[in-house]
C-alpha positions as a printed Julia matrix, in Angstrom:
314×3 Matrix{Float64}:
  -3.29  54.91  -11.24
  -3.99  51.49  -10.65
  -1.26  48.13  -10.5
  -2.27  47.56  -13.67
  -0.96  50.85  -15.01
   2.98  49.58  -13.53
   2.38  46.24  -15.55
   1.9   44.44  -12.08
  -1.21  42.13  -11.59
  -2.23  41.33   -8.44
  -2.51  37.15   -8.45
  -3.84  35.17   -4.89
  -3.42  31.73   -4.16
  -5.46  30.26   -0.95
  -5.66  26.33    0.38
  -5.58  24.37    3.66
  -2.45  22.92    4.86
  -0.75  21.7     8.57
  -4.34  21.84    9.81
  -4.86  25.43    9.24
  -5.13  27.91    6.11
  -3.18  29.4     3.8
  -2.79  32.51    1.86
  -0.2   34.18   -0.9
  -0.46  37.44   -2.81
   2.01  37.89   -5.41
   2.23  40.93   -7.85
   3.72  39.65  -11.45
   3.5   40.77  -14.74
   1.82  37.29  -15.16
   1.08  34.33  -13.44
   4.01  32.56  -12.47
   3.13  30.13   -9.58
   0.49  27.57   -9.25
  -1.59  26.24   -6.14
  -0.53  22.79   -6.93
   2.96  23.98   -6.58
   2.15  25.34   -3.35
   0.54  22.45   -2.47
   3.42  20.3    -3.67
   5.79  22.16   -1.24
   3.75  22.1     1.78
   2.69  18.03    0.91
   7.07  17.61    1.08
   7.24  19.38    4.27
   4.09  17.6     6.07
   5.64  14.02    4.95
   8.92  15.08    7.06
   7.2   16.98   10.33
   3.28  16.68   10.59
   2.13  14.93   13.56
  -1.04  14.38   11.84
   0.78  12.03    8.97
   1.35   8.54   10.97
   3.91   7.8     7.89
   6.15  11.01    8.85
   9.75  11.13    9.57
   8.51  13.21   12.66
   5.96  10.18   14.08
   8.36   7.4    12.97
  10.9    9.18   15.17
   8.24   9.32   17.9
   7.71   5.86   18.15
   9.02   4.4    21.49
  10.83   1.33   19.14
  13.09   4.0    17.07
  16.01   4.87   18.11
  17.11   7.04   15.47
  15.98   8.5    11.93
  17.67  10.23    8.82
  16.3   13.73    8.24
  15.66  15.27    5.11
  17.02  18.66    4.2
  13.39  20.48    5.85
  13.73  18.42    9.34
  17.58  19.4     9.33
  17.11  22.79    9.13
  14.15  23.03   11.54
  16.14  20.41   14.34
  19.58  22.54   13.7
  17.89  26.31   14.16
  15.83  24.32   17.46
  19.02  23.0    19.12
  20.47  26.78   18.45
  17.27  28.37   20.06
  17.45  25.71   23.02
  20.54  27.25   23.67
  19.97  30.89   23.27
  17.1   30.62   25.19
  18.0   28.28   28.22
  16.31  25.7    27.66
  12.64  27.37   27.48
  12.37  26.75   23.72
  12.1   22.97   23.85
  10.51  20.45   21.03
  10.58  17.77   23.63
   7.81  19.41   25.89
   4.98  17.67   23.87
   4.29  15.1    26.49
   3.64  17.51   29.17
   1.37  19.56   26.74
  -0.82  16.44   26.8
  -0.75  15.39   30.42
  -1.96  18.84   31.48
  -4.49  17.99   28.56
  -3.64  20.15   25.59
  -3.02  17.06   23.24
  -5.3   15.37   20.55
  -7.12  13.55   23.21
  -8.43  16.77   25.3
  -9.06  18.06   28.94
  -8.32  15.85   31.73
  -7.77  15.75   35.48
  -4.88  17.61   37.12
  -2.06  15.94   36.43
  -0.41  14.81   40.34
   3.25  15.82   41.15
   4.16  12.21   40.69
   3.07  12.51   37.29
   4.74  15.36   36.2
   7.96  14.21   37.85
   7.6   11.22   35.71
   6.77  12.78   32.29
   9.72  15.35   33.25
  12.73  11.99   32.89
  11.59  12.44   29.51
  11.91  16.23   28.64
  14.86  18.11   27.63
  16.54  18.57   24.48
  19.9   17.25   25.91
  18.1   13.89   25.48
  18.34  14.32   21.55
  21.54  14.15   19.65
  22.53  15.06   16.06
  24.98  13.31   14.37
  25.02  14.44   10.04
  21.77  13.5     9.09
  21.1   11.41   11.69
  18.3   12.34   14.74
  19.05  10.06   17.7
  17.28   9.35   20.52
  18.81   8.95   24.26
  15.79   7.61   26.16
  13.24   5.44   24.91
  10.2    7.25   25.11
  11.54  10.43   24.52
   8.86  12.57   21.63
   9.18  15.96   19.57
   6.88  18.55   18.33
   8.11  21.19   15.92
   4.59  23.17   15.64
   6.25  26.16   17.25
   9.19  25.97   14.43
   7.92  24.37   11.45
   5.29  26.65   10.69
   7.41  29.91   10.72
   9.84  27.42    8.43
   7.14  26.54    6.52
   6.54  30.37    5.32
  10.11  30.79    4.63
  10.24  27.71    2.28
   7.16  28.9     0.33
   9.07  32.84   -0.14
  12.13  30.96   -1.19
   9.55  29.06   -3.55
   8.01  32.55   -4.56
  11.33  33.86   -5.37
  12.81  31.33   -7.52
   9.76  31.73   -9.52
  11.01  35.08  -10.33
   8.27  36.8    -7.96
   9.46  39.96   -6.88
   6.73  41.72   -4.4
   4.52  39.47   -2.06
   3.04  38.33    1.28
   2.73  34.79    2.71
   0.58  33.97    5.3
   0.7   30.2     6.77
  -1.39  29.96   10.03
  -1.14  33.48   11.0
   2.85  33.25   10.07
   3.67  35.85    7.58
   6.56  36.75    5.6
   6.71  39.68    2.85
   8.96  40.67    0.07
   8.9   44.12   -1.56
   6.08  45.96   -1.65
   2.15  46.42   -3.01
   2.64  48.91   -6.31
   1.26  51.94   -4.01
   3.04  51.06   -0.97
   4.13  48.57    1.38
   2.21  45.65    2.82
  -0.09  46.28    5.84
  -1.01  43.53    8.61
  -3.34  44.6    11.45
  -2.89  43.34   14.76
  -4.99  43.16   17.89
  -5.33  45.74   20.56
  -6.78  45.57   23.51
 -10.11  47.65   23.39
  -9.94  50.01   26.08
  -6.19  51.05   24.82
  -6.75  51.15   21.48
 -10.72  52.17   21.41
 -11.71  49.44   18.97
  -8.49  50.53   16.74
  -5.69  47.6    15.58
  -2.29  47.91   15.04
  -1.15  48.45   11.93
   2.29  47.58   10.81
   3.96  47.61    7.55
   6.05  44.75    6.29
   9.26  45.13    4.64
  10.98  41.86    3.39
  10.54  40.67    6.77
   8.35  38.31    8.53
   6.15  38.51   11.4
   4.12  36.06   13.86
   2.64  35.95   16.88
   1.68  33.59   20.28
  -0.73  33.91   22.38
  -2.51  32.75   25.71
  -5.64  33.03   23.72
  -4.98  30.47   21.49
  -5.55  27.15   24.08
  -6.34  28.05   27.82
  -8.56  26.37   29.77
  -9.3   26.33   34.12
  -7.48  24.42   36.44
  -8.34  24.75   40.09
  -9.95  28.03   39.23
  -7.14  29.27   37.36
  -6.92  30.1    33.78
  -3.76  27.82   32.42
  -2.16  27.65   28.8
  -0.73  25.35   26.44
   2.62  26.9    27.27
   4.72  24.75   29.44
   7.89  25.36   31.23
   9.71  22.45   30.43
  12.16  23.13   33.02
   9.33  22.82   35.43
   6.71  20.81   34.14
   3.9   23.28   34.88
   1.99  25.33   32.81
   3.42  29.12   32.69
   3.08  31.28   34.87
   3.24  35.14   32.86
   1.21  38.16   32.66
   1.97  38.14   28.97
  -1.07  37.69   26.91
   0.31  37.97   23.67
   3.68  38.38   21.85
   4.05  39.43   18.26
   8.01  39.27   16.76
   9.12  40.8    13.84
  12.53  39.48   12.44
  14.12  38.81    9.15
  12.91  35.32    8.89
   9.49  33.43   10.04
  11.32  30.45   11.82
  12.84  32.89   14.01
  10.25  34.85   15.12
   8.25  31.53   14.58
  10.83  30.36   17.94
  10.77  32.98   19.49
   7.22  34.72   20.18
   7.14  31.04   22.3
   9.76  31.72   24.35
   8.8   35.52   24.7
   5.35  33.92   26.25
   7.66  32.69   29.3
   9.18  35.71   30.11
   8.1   38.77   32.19
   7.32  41.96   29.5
  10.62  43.39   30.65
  12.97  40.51   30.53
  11.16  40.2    26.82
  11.97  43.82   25.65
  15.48  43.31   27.64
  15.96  40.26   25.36
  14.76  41.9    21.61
  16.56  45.15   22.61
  20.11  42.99   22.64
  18.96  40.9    19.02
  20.0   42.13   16.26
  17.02  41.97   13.63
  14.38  41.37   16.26
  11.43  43.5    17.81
   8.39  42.51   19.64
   4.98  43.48   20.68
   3.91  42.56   23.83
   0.23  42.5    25.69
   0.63  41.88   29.34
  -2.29  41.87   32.05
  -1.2   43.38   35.28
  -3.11  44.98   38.12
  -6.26  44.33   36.56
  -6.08  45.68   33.45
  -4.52  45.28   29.89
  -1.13  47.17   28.8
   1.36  47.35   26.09
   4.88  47.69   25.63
   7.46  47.32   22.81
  10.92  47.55   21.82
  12.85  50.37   20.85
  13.13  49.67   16.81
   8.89  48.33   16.74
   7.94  51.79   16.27
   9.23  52.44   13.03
   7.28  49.48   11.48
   3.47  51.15   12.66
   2.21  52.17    9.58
């Protein structure tokens, strides 16, 4: 029997938004949300924490000559769960380490020479989220030039505003999907929402992962994404900001499941830093949270997960 047959239509809304795509199915017994809705949302969120939107609340806070801005309710939430994953996470999760993404030439303006030690030393007075402080509303600055970057939060966030959206439609059973960020709530009518993910081929034979969604979210990071050579060397867009260099991990990849997008939005980042023991170590103690790891070691690809990942593989 077909969706049809349990008075559930299948309805699909697609667009472009925070420089990447977009994608919502929604089962309903009729329509009952609109692209332009979806568009609406995303356009609020953008004004408050694109970096592509000179007008934002996020670039007017970036300019050397503010001091300070008042967030709306979307920055608040995003700044508030950062300053809690700063802390869980000593200091690797950091929205301050934009800078050193662009010296190291990751930024809007491209490749460039290695950066010298002198210039990361400099570029490091500016990093750190104990340079930021939160007072209400209010986003203050405690050094001049100091910059954030919420693309590793606000995207995960992002999802989880859109669900929210979604649900107060009265939408029961669906799957968002923001920029690879995805988020589900009940099921398909014939069973529960599938997303694939990549396998290395001489593990998996050609085969991907398969896991099954269950008003949860999931997202993923990846060395993939931005790498280029350095000396030689393959390097990343992930940067210790405790460092200033680029990291240093065997992880390839790191896909987090957890109950919300933002989180596992945060935290597949800060999995990227760790070794793929200290990362299992570190979902194995978090309630709500299990990862998928792809690490290169001794020349070859291998995989390892938490305990609780295997009873999402569909």
């Amino acid at each position: 029997m077909g969706c049809c047959a349990y008075g559930q239509h299948p309805y699909a809304l697609s667009g472009k938004a925070q420089g990447t795509t977009y994608q919502i199915k929604y089962y309903s017994d009729k329509e009952k949300v609109l692209k332009s809705e979806v568009d609406s949302v995303l356009g609020v969120i953008d004004r408050s924490m694109s970096l592509y939107d000179m007008s934002s609340t996020i670039c007017q806070f970036n300019n050397p000559d503010t001091s300070q801005v008042i967030m709306d309710r979307h920055m608040k939430k995003v700044i508030d769960a950062s300053m809690k994953t700063y802390k869980e996470t000593s200091g690797y999760f950091d929205i301050t380490v934009y800078p050193l993404v662009k010296l190291w030439g990751f930024g809007a303006s491209g490749a460039r020479t290695v950066p010298s030690l002198r210039e990361v030393d400099s570029v490091k007075q500016i990093i750190g989220m104990n340079k930021l402080r939160i007072k209400g509303n209010c986003l203050m600055k405690l050094e001049r030039n100091v910059s954030i970057d919420l693309n590793g939060i606000a995207q995960g966030y992002s999802v989880d505003v859109l669900a929210e959206h979604l649900k107060s439609r009265g939408v029961k059973n669906f799957l968002v999907e923001l920029g690879g960020e995805i988020r589900s709530v009940g099921s398909k009518p014939d069973g529960p929402f599938v997303v694939e993910l990549y396998r290395p081929t001489h593990i998996a034979k050609g085969e991907m992962l398969r896991v099954k969604m269950s008003n949860n979210a999931i997202t993923s990071s990846g060395v993939y994404e931005q790498q280029r050579k350095v000396n030689g060397k393959m390097i990343s867009h992930h940067m210790n900001p405790l460092t200033g260099q680029p990291l240093q991990s065997s992880i390839v990849s790191a896909t987090v499941i957890a109950k919300t997008a933002m989180e596992a939005d945060a935290l597949d980042n800060y999995f990227m830093s760790l070794t793929p023991k200290e990362a299992i170590r570190f979902a194995n103690k978090r309630k709500g949270i299990e990862v998928y790891i792809v690490y290169f070691e001794d020349n070859t690809f291998k995989e390892l997960q938490s305990s609780g990942f295997n009873s999402y593989i569909y």
